[in-house]
PDB file of C-alpha atoms in Angstrom:
ATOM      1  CA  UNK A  16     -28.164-106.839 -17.674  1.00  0.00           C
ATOM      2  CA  UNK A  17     -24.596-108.394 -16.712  1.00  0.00           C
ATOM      3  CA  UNK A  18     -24.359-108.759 -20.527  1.00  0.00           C
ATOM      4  CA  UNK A  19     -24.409-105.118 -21.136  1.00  0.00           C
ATOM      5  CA  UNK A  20     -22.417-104.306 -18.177  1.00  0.00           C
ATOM      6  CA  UNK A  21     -19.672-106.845 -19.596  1.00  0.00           C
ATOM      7  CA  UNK A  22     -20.037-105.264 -23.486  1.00  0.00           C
ATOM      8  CA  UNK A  23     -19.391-101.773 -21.682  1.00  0.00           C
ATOM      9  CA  UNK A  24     -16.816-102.570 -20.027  1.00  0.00           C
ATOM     10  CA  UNK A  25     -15.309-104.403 -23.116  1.00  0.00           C
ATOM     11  CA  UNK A  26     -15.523-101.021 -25.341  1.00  0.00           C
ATOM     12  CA  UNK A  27     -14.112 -99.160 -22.571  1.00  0.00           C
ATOM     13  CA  UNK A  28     -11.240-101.558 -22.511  1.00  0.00           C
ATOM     14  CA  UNK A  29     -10.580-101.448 -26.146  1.00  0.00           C
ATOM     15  CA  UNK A  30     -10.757 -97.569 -26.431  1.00  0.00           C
ATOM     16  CA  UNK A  31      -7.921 -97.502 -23.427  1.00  0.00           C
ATOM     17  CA  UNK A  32      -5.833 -99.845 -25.286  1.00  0.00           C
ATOM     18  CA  UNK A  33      -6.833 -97.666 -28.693  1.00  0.00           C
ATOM     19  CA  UNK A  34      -5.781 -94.536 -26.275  1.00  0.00           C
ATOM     20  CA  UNK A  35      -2.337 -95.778 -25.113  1.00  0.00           C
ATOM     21  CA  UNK A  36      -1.343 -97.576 -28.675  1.00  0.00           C
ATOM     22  CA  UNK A  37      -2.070 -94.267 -30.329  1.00  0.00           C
ATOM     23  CA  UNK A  38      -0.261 -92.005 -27.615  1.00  0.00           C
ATOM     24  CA  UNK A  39       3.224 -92.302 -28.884  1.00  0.00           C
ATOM     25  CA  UNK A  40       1.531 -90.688 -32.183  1.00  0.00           C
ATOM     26  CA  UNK A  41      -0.383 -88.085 -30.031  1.00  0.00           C
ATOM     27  CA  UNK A  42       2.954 -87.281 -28.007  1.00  0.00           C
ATOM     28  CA  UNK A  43       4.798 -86.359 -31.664  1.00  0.00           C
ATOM     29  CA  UNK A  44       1.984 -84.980 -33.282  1.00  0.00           C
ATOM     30  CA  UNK A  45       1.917 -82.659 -30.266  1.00  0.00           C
ATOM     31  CA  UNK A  46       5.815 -81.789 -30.277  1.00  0.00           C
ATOM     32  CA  UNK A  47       5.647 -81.260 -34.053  1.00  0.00           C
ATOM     33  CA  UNK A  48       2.516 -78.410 -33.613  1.00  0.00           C
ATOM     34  CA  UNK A  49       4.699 -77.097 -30.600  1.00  0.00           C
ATOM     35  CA  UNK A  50       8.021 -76.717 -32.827  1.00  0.00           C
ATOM     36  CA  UNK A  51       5.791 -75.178 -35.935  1.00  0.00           C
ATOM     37  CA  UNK A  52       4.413 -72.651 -33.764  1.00  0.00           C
ATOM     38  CA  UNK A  53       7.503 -71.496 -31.977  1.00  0.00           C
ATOM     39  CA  UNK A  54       9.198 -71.223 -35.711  1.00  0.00           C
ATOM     40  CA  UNK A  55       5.868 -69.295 -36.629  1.00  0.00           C
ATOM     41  CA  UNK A  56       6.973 -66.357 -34.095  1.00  0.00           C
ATOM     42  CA  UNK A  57      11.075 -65.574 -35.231  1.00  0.00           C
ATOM     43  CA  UNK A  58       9.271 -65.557 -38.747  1.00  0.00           C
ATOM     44  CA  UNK A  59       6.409 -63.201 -38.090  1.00  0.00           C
ATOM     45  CA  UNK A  60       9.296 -60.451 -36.892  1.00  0.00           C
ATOM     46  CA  UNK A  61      11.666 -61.568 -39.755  1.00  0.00           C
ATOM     47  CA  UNK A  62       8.880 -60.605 -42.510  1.00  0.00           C
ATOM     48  CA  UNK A  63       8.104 -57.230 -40.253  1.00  0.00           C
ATOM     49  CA  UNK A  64      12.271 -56.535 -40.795  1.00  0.00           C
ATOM     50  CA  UNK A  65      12.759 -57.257 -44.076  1.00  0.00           C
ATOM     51  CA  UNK A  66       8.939 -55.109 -45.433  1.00  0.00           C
ATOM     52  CA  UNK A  67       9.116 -52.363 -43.165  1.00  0.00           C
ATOM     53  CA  UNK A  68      11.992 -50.856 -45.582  1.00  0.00           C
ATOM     54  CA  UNK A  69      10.291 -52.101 -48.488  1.00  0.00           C
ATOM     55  CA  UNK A  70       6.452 -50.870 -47.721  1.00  0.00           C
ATOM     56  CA  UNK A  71       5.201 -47.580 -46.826  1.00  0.00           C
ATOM     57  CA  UNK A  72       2.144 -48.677 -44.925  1.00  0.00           C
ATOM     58  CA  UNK A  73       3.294 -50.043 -41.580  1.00  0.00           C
ATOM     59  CA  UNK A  74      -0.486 -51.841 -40.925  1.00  0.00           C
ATOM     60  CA  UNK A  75       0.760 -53.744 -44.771  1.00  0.00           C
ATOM     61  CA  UNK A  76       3.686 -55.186 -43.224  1.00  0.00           C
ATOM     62  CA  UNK A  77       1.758 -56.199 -40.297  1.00  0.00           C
ATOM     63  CA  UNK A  78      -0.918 -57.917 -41.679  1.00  0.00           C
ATOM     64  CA  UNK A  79       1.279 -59.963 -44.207  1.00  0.00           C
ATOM     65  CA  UNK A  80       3.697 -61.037 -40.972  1.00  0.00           C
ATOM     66  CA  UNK A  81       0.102 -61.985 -39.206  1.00  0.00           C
ATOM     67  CA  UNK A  82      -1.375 -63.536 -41.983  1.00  0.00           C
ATOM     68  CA  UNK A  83       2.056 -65.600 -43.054  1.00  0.00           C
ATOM     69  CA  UNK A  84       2.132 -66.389 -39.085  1.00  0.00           C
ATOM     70  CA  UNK A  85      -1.266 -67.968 -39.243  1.00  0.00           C
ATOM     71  CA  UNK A  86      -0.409 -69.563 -42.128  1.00  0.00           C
ATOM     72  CA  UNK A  87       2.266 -71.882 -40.884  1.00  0.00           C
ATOM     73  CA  UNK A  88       0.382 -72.767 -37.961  1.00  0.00           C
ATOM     74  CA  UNK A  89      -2.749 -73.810 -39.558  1.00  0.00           C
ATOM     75  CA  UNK A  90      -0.169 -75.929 -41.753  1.00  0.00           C
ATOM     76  CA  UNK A  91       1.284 -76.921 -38.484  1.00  0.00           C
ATOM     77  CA  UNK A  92      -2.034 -78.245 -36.816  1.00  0.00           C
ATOM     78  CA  UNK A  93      -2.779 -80.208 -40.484  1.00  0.00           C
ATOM     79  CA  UNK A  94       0.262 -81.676 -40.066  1.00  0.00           C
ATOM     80  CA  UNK A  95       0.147 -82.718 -36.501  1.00  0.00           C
ATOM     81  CA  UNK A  96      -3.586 -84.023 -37.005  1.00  0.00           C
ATOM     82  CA  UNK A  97      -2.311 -86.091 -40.021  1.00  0.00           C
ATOM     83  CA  UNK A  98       0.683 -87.755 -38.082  1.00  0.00           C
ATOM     84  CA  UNK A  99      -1.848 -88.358 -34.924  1.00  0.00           C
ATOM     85  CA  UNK A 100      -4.665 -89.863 -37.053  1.00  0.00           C
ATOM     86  CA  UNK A 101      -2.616 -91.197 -39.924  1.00  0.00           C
ATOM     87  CA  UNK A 102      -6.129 -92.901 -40.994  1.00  0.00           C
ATOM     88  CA  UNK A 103      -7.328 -89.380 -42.413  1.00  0.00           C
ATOM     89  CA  UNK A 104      -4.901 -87.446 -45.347  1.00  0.00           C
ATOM     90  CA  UNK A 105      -5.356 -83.604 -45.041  1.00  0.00           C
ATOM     91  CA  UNK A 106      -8.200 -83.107 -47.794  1.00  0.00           C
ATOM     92  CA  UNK A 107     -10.535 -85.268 -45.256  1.00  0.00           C
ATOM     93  CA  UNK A 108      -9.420 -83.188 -42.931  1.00  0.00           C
ATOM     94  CA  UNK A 109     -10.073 -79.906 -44.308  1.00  0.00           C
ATOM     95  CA  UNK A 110     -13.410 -81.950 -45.683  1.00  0.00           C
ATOM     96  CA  UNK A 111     -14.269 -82.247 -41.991  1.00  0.00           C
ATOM     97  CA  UNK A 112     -13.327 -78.534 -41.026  1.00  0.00           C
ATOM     98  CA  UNK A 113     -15.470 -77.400 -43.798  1.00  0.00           C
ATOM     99  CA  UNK A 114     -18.425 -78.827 -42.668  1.00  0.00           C
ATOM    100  CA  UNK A 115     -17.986 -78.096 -39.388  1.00  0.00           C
ATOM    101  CA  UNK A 116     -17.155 -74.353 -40.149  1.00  0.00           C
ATOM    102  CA  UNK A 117     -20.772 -73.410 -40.802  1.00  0.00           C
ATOM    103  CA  UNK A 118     -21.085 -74.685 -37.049  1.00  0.00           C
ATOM    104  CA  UNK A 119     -17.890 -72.727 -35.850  1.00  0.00           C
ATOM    105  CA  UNK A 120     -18.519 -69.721 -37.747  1.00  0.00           C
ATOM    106  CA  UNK A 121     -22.563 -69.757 -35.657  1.00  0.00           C
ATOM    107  CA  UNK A 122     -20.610 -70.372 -32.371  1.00  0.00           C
ATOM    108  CA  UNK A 123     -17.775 -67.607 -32.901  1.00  0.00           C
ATOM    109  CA  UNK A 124     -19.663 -64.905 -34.724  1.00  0.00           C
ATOM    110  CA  UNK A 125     -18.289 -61.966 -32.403  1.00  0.00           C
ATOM    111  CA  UNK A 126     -14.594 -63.571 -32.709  1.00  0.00           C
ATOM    112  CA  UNK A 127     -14.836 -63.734 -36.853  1.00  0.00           C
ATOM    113  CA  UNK A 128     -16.350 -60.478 -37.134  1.00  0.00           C
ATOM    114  CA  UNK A 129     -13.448 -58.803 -35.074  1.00  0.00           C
ATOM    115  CA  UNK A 130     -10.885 -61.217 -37.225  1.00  0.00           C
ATOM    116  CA  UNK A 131     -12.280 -59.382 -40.719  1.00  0.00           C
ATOM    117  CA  UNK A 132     -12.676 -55.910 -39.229  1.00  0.00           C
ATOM    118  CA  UNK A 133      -8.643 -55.867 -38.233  1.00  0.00           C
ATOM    119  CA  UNK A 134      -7.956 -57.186 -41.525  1.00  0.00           C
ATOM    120  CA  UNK A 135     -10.024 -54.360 -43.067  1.00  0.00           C
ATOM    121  CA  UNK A 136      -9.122 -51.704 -40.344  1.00  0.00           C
ATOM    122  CA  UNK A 137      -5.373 -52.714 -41.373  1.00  0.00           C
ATOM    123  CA  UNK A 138      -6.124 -52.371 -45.314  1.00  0.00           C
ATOM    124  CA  UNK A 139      -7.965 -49.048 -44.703  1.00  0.00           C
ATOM    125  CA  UNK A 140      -5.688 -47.410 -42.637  1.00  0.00           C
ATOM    126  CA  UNK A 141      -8.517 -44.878 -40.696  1.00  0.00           C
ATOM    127  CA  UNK A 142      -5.494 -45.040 -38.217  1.00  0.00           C
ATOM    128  CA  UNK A 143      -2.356 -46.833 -38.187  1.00  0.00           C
ATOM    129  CA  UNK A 144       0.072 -47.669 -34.628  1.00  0.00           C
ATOM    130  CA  UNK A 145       1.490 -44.137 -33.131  1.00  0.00           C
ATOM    131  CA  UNK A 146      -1.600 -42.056 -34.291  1.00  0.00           C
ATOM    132  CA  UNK A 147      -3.877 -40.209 -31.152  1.00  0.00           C
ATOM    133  CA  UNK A 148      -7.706 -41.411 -31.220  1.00  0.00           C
ATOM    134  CA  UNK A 149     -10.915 -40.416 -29.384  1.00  0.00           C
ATOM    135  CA  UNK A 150     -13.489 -43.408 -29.066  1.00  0.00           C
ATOM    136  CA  UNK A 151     -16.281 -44.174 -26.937  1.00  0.00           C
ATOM    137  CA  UNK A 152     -15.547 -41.835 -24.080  1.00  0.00           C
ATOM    138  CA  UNK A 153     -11.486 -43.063 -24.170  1.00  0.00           C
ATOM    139  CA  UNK A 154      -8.216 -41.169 -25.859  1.00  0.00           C
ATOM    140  CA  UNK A 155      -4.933 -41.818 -26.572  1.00  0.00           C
ATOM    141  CA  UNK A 156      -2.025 -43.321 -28.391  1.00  0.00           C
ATOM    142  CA  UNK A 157      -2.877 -46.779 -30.683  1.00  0.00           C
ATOM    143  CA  UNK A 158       0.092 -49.288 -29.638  1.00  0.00           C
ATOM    144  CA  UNK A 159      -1.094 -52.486 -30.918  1.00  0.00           C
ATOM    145  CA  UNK A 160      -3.765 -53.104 -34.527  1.00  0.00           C
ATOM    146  CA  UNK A 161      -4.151 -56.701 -33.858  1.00  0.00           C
ATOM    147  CA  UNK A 162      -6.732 -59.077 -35.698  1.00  0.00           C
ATOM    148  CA  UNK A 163      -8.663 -59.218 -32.841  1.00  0.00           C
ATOM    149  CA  UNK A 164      -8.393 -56.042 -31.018  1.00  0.00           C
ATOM    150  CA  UNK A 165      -6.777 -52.517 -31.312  1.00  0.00           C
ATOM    151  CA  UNK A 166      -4.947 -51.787 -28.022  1.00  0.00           C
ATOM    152  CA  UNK A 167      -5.171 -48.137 -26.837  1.00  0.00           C
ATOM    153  CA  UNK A 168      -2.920 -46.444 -24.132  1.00  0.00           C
ATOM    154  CA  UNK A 169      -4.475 -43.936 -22.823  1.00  0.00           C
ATOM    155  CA  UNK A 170      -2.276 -40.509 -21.441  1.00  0.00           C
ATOM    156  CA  UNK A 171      -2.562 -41.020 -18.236  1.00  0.00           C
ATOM    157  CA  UNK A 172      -1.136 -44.607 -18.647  1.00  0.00           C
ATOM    158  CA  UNK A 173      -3.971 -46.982 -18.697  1.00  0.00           C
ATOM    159  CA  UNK A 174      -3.979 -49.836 -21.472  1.00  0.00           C
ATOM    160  CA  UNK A 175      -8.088 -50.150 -22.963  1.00  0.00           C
ATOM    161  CA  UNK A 176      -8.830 -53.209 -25.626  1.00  0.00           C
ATOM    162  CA  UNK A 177     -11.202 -51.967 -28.363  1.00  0.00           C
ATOM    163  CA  UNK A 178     -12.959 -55.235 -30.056  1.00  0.00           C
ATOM    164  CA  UNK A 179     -11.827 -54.423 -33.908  1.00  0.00           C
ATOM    165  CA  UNK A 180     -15.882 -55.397 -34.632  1.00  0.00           C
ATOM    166  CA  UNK A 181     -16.822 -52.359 -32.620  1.00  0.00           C
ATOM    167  CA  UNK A 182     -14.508 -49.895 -33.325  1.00  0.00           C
ATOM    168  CA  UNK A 183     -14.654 -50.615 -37.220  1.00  0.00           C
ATOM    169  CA  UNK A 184     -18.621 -50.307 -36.944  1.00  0.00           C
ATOM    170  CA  UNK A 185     -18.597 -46.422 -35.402  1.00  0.00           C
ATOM    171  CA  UNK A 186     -16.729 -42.955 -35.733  1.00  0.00           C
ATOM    172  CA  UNK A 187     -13.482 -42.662 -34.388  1.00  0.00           C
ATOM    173  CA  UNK A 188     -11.767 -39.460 -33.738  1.00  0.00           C
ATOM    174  CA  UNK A 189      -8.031 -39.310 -35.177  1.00  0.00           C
ATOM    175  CA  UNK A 190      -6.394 -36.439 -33.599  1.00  0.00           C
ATOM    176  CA  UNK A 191      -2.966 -36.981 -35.601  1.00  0.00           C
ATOM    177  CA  UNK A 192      -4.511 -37.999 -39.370  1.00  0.00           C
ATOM    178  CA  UNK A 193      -3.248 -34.325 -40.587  1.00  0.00           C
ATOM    179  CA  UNK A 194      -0.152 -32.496 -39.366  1.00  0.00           C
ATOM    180  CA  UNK A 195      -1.360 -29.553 -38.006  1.00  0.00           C
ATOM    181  CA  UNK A 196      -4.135 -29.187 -35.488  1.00  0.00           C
ATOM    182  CA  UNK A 197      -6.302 -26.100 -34.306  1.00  0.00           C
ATOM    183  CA  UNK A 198      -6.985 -25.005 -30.973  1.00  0.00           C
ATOM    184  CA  UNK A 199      -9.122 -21.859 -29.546  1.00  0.00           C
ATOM    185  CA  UNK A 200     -10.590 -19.852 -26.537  1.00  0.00           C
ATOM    186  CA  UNK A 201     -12.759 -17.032 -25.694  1.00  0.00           C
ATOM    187  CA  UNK A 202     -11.578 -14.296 -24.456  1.00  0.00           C
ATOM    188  CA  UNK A 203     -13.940 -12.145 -22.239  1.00  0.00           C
ATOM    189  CA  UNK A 204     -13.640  -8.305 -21.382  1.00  0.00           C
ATOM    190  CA  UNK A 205     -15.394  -5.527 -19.930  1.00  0.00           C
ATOM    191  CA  UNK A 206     -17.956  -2.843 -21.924  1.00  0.00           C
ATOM    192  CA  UNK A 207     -15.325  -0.104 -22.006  1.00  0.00           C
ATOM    193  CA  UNK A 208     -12.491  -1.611 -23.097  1.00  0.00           C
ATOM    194  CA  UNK A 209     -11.223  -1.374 -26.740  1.00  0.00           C
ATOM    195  CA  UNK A 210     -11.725  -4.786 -29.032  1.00  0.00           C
ATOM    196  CA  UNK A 211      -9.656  -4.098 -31.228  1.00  0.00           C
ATOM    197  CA  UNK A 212      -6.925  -3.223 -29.081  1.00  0.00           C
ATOM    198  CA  UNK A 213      -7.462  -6.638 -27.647  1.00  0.00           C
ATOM    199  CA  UNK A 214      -7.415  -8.335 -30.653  1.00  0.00           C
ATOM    200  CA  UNK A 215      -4.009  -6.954 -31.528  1.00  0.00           C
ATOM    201  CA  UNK A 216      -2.523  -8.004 -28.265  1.00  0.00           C
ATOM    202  CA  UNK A 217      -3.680 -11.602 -28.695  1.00  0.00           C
ATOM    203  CA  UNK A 218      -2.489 -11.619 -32.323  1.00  0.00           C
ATOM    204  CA  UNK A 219       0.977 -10.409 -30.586  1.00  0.00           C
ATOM    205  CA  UNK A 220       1.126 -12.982 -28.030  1.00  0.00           C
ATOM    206  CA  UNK A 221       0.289 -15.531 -30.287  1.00  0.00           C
ATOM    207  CA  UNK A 222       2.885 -14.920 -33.187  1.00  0.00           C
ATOM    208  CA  UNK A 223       5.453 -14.917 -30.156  1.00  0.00           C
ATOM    209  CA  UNK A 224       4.849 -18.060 -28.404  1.00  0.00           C
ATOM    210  CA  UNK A 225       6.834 -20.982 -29.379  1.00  0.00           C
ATOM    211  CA  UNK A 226       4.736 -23.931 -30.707  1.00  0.00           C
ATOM    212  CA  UNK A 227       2.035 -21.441 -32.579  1.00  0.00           C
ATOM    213  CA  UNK A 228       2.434 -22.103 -35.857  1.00  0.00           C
ATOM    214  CA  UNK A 229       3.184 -19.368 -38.488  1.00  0.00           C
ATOM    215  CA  UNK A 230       1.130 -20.920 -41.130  1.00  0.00           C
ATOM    216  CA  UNK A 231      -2.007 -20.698 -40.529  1.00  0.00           C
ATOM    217  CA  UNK A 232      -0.992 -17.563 -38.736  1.00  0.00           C
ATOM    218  CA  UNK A 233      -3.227 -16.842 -35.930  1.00  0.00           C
ATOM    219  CA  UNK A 234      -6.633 -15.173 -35.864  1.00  0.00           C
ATOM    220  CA  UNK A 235      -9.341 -13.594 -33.230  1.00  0.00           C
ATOM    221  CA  UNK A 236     -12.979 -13.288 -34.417  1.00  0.00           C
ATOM    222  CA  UNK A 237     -15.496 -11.411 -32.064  1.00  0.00           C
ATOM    223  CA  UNK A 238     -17.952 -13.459 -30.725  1.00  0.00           C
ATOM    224  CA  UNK A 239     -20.644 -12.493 -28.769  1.00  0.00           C
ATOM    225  CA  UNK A 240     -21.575  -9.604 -26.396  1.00  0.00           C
ATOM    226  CA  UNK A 241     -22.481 -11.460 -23.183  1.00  0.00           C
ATOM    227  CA  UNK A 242     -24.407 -10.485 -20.347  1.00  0.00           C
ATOM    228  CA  UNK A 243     -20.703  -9.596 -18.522  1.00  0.00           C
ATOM    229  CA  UNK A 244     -17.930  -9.104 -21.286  1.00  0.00           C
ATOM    230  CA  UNK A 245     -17.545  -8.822 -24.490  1.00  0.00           C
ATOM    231  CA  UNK A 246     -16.286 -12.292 -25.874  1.00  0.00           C
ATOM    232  CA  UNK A 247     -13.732 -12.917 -28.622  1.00  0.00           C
ATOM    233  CA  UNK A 248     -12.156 -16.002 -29.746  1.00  0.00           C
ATOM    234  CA  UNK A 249      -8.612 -16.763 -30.442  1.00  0.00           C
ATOM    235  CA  UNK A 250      -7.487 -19.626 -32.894  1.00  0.00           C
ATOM    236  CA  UNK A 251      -3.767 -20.958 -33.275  1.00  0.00           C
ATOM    237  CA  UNK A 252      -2.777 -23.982 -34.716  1.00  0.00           C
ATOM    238  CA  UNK A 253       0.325 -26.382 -33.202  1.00  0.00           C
ATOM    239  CA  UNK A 254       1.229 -29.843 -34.397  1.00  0.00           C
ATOM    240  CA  UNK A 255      -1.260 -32.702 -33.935  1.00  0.00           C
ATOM    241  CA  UNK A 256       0.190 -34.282 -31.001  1.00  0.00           C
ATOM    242  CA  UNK A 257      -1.475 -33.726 -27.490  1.00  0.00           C
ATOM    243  CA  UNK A 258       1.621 -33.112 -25.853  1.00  0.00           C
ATOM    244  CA  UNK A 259       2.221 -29.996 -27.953  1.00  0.00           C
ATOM    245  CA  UNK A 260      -1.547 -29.051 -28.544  1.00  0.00           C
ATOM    246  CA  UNK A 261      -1.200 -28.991 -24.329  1.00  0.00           C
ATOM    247  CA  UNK A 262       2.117 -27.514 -23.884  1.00  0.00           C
ATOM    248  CA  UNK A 263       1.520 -24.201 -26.288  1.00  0.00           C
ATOM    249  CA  UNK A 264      -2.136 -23.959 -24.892  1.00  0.00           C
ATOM    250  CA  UNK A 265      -0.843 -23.418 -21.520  1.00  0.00           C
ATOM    251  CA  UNK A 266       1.715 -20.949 -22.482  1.00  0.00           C
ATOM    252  CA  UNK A 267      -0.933 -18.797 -25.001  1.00  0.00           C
ATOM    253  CA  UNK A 268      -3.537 -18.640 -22.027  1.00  0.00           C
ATOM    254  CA  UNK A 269      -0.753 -17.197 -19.438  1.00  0.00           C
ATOM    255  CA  UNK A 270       0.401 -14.924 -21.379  1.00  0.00           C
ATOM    256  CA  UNK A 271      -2.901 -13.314 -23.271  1.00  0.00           C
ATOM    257  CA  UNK A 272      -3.918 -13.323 -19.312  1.00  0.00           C
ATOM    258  CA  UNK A 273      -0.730 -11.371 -17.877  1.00  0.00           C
ATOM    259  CA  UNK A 274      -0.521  -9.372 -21.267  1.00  0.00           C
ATOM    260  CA  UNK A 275      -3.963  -7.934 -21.035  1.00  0.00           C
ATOM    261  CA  UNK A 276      -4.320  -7.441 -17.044  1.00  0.00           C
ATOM    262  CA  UNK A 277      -0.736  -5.126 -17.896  1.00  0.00           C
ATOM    263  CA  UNK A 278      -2.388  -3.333 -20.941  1.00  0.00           C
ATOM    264  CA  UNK A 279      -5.348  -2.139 -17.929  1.00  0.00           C
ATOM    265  CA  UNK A 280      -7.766  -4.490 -19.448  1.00  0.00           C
ATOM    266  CA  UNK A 281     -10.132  -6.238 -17.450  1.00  0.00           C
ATOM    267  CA  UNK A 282     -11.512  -9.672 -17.292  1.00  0.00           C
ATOM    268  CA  UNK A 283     -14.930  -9.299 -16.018  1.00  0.00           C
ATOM    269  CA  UNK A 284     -16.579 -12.026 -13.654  1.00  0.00           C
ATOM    270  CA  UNK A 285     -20.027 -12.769 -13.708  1.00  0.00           C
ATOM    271  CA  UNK A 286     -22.459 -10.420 -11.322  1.00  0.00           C
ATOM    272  CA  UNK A 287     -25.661 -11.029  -9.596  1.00  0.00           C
ATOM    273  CA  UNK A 288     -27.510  -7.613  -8.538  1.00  0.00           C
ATOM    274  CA  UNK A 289     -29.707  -9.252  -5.426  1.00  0.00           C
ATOM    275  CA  UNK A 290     -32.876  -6.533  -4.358  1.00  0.00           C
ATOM    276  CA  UNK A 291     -33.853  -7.427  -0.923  1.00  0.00           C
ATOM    277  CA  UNK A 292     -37.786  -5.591  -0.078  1.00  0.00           C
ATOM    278  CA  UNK A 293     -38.259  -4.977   3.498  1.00  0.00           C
ATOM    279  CA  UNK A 294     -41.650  -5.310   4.759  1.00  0.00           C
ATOM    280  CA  UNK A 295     -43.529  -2.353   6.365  1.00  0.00           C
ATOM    281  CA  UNK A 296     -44.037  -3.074  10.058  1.00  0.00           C
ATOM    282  CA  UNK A 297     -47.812  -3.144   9.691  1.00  0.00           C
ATOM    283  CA  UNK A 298     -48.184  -5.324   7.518  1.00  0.00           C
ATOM    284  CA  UNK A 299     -45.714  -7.861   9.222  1.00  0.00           C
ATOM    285  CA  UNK A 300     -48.302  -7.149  12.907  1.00  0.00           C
ATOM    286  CA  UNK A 301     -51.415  -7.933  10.469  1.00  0.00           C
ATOM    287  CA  UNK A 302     -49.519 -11.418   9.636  1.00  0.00           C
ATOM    288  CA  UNK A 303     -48.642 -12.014  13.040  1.00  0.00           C
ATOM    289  CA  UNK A 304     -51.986 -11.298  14.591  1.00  0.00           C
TER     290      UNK A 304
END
């Protein structure tokens, strides 16, 4: 028993003397990975400078600074393990990585599959940085495509992280793909009024307001003839961006409203015709007796 006590503590001594004759190695293999990876950032933003004039796609430019990032410091950690194990050359050590990838790749599934999706979501281009999205209950501007992650701001200010696996995998909205966007509202008035008359004063209001744009012009197709009102619906389109899709909404909606109520027209609200029966007296004494 003291025997094995004695060899234990002998292997524990060697691997602290192992430990402190190989820290001076550790130490500059450390420094080295540090230096690589701080060179790795002032290059990622020097390849984004000198593409962004060269490239059209923006998500391009950032993938190659990413990738070319990644790059060095994967170079960086090869060289660092090399100079704190000189014992193994860098094909062992890629020898080693590869065999344990198949374990890695089990372990960080979700991670990888995020990884590929930004690198496919950047190739694609369904949306690039600056475009307006809809997903999973959230809207708002893209600010960041990263490999991992797209980050989302949302318009009242709130930052949401979208995994790039889950995003990638379902339909997303993009608002701002095309220039122009549509917008539309019913319009509701009473039995005797004149539609067409209507029509034309919404078609007026419309081509007036700044924001509407002339091309598509403006159009009002009759709808339905509710319970209350008859119902048209007025289309203009704006540019794509929510500000202005907002901003002209608000000012077409006032002004169809004031224009109309001035014309005499009137915007029926919904009414309930309530019939109460009174009982005859004798029959309310048979009940109570």
């Amino acid at each position: 028993m003291q025997h094995a006590i004695d060899r234990v503590l002998e292997l524990f001594q060697e691997g602290i003397a192992a430990f402190i004759a190989q820290l001076p190695l550790i130490i500059v293999a450390g420094l080295v990975f540090f230096a690589i990876y701080r060179v790795s950032i002032p290059v990622d933003i020097a390849i984004r400078r000198l593409l962004r004039g060269r490239l059209r796609s923006r998500s391009v430019v950032l993938l190659i600074a990413r990738l070319t990032r990644w790059s060095i410091v994967f170079g960086g950690f090869l060289l660092a393990a090399t100079i704190a194990l000189p014992d193994f050359t860098p094909s062992e050590l890629l020898s080693v990585l590869g065999f344990g990838g198949v374990a890695i790749g089990f372990a960080f599934r979700d991670v990888l599959q995020n990884f590929l999706a930004g690198i496919l979501i950047l190739l694609n281009e369904p949306f690039v940085v600056g475009d307006q999205i809809v997903f999973g209950g959230y809207e708002g501007t893209v600010e960041e495509i990263e490999v991992r992650a797209t980050v989302l701001r949302t318009y009242d200010n709130v930052q949401v992280v979208i995994p790039n696996g889950v995003i990638y995998a379902d339909s997303v909205v993009v608002n701002t793909a095309y220039d122009k966007r549509r917008s539309s509202y019913d319009v509701g008035i009473g039995y005797d009024d004149d539609i067409a008359t209507a029509q034309e004063i919404c078609l007026q209001v419309m081509r007036e307001i700044e924001g509407v744009l002339k091309s598509p012009e403006p159009m009002t197709v009759m709808m339905e003839m509710g319970d209350f009102a008859l119902i048209f619906r007025v289309y203009w389109w704006t540019n794509s961006r929510q500000a202005d899709v907002l901003r002209v909404q608000d000012r077409v909606l006032r002004t169809i409203k004031n224009r109309l109520t001035e014309e005499g027209f009137t915007i029926p609200f919904p009414i309930r015709t309530v019939y109460f029966h009174n009982e005859d007296e004798s029959h309310v004494n048979q009940i109570s007796s």
